[in-house]
Short mmCIF file of C-alpha atoms in Angstrom, two decimals:
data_model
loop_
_atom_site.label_atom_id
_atom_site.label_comp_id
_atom_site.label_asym_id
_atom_site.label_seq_id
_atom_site.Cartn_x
_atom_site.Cartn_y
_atom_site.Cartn_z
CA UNK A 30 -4.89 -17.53 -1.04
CA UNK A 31 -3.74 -14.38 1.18
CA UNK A 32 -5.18 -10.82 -0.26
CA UNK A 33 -3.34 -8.35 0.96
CA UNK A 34 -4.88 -4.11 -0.07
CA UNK A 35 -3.04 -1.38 0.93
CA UNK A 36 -4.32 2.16 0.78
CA UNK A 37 -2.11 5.09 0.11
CA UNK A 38 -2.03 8.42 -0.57
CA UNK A 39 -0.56 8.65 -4.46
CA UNK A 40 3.41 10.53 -4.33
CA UNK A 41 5.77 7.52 -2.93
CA UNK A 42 8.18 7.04 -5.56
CA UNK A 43 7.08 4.01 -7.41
CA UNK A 44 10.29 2.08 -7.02
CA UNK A 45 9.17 2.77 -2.92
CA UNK A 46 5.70 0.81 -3.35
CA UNK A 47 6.76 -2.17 -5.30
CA UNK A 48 9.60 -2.87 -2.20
CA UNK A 49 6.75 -2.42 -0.18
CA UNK A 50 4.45 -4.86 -2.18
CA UNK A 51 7.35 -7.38 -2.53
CA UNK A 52 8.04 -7.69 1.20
CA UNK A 53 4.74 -7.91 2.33
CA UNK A 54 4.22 -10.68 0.22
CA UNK A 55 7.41 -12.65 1.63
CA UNK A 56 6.16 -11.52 4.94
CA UNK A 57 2.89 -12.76 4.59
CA UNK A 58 4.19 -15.78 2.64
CA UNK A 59 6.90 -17.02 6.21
CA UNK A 60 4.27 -15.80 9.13
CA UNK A 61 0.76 -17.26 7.48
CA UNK A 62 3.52 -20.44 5.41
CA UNK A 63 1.20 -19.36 3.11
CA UNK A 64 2.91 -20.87 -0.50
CA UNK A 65 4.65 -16.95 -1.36
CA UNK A 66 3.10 -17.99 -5.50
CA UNK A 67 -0.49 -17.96 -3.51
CA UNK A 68 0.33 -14.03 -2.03
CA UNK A 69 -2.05 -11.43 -3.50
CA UNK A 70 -0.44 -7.75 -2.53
CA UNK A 71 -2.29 -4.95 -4.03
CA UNK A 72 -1.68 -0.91 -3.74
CA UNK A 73 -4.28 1.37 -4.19
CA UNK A 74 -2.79 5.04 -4.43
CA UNK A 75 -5.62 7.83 -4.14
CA UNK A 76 -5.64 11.19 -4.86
CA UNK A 77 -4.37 13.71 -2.49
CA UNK A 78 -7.66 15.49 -2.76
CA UNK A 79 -9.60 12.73 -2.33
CA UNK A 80 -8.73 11.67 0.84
CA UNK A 81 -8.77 13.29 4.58
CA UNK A 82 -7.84 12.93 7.63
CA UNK A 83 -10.55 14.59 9.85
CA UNK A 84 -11.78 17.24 7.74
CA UNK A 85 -8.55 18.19 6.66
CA UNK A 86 -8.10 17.05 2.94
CA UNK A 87 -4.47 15.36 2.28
CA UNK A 88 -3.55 17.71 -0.47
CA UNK A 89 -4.03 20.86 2.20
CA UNK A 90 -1.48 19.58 4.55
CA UNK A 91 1.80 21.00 4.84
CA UNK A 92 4.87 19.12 3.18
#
């Protein structure tokens, strides 16, 4: 069974992610022919303030 985690910074529009969730699981699912009902894809959105890129936190960046 194929676990897929993604880590994001929380914004995308939710419609967005679950495309995103949907065809990594059909991509896993052809490249691993992995049965696509044994695909795990996950999303795990943190907070802007919570995550950094250097020291730079995400929520300090300009848009």
């Amino acid at each position: 069974m194929p676990i897929v985690t993604i880590n994001m910074v929380a914004g995308r529009d939710r419609s967005m992610v679950q495309g995103c969730l949907r065809e990594v699981a059909k991509t896993v699912s052809r490249t691993l022919e992995a049965p696509l009902s044994s695909v795990r894809v996950l999303a795990n959105e943190v907070d802007p303030e919570l995550w950094t890129v250097g020291t730079t936190l995400k929520s300090e960046e300009p848009h």
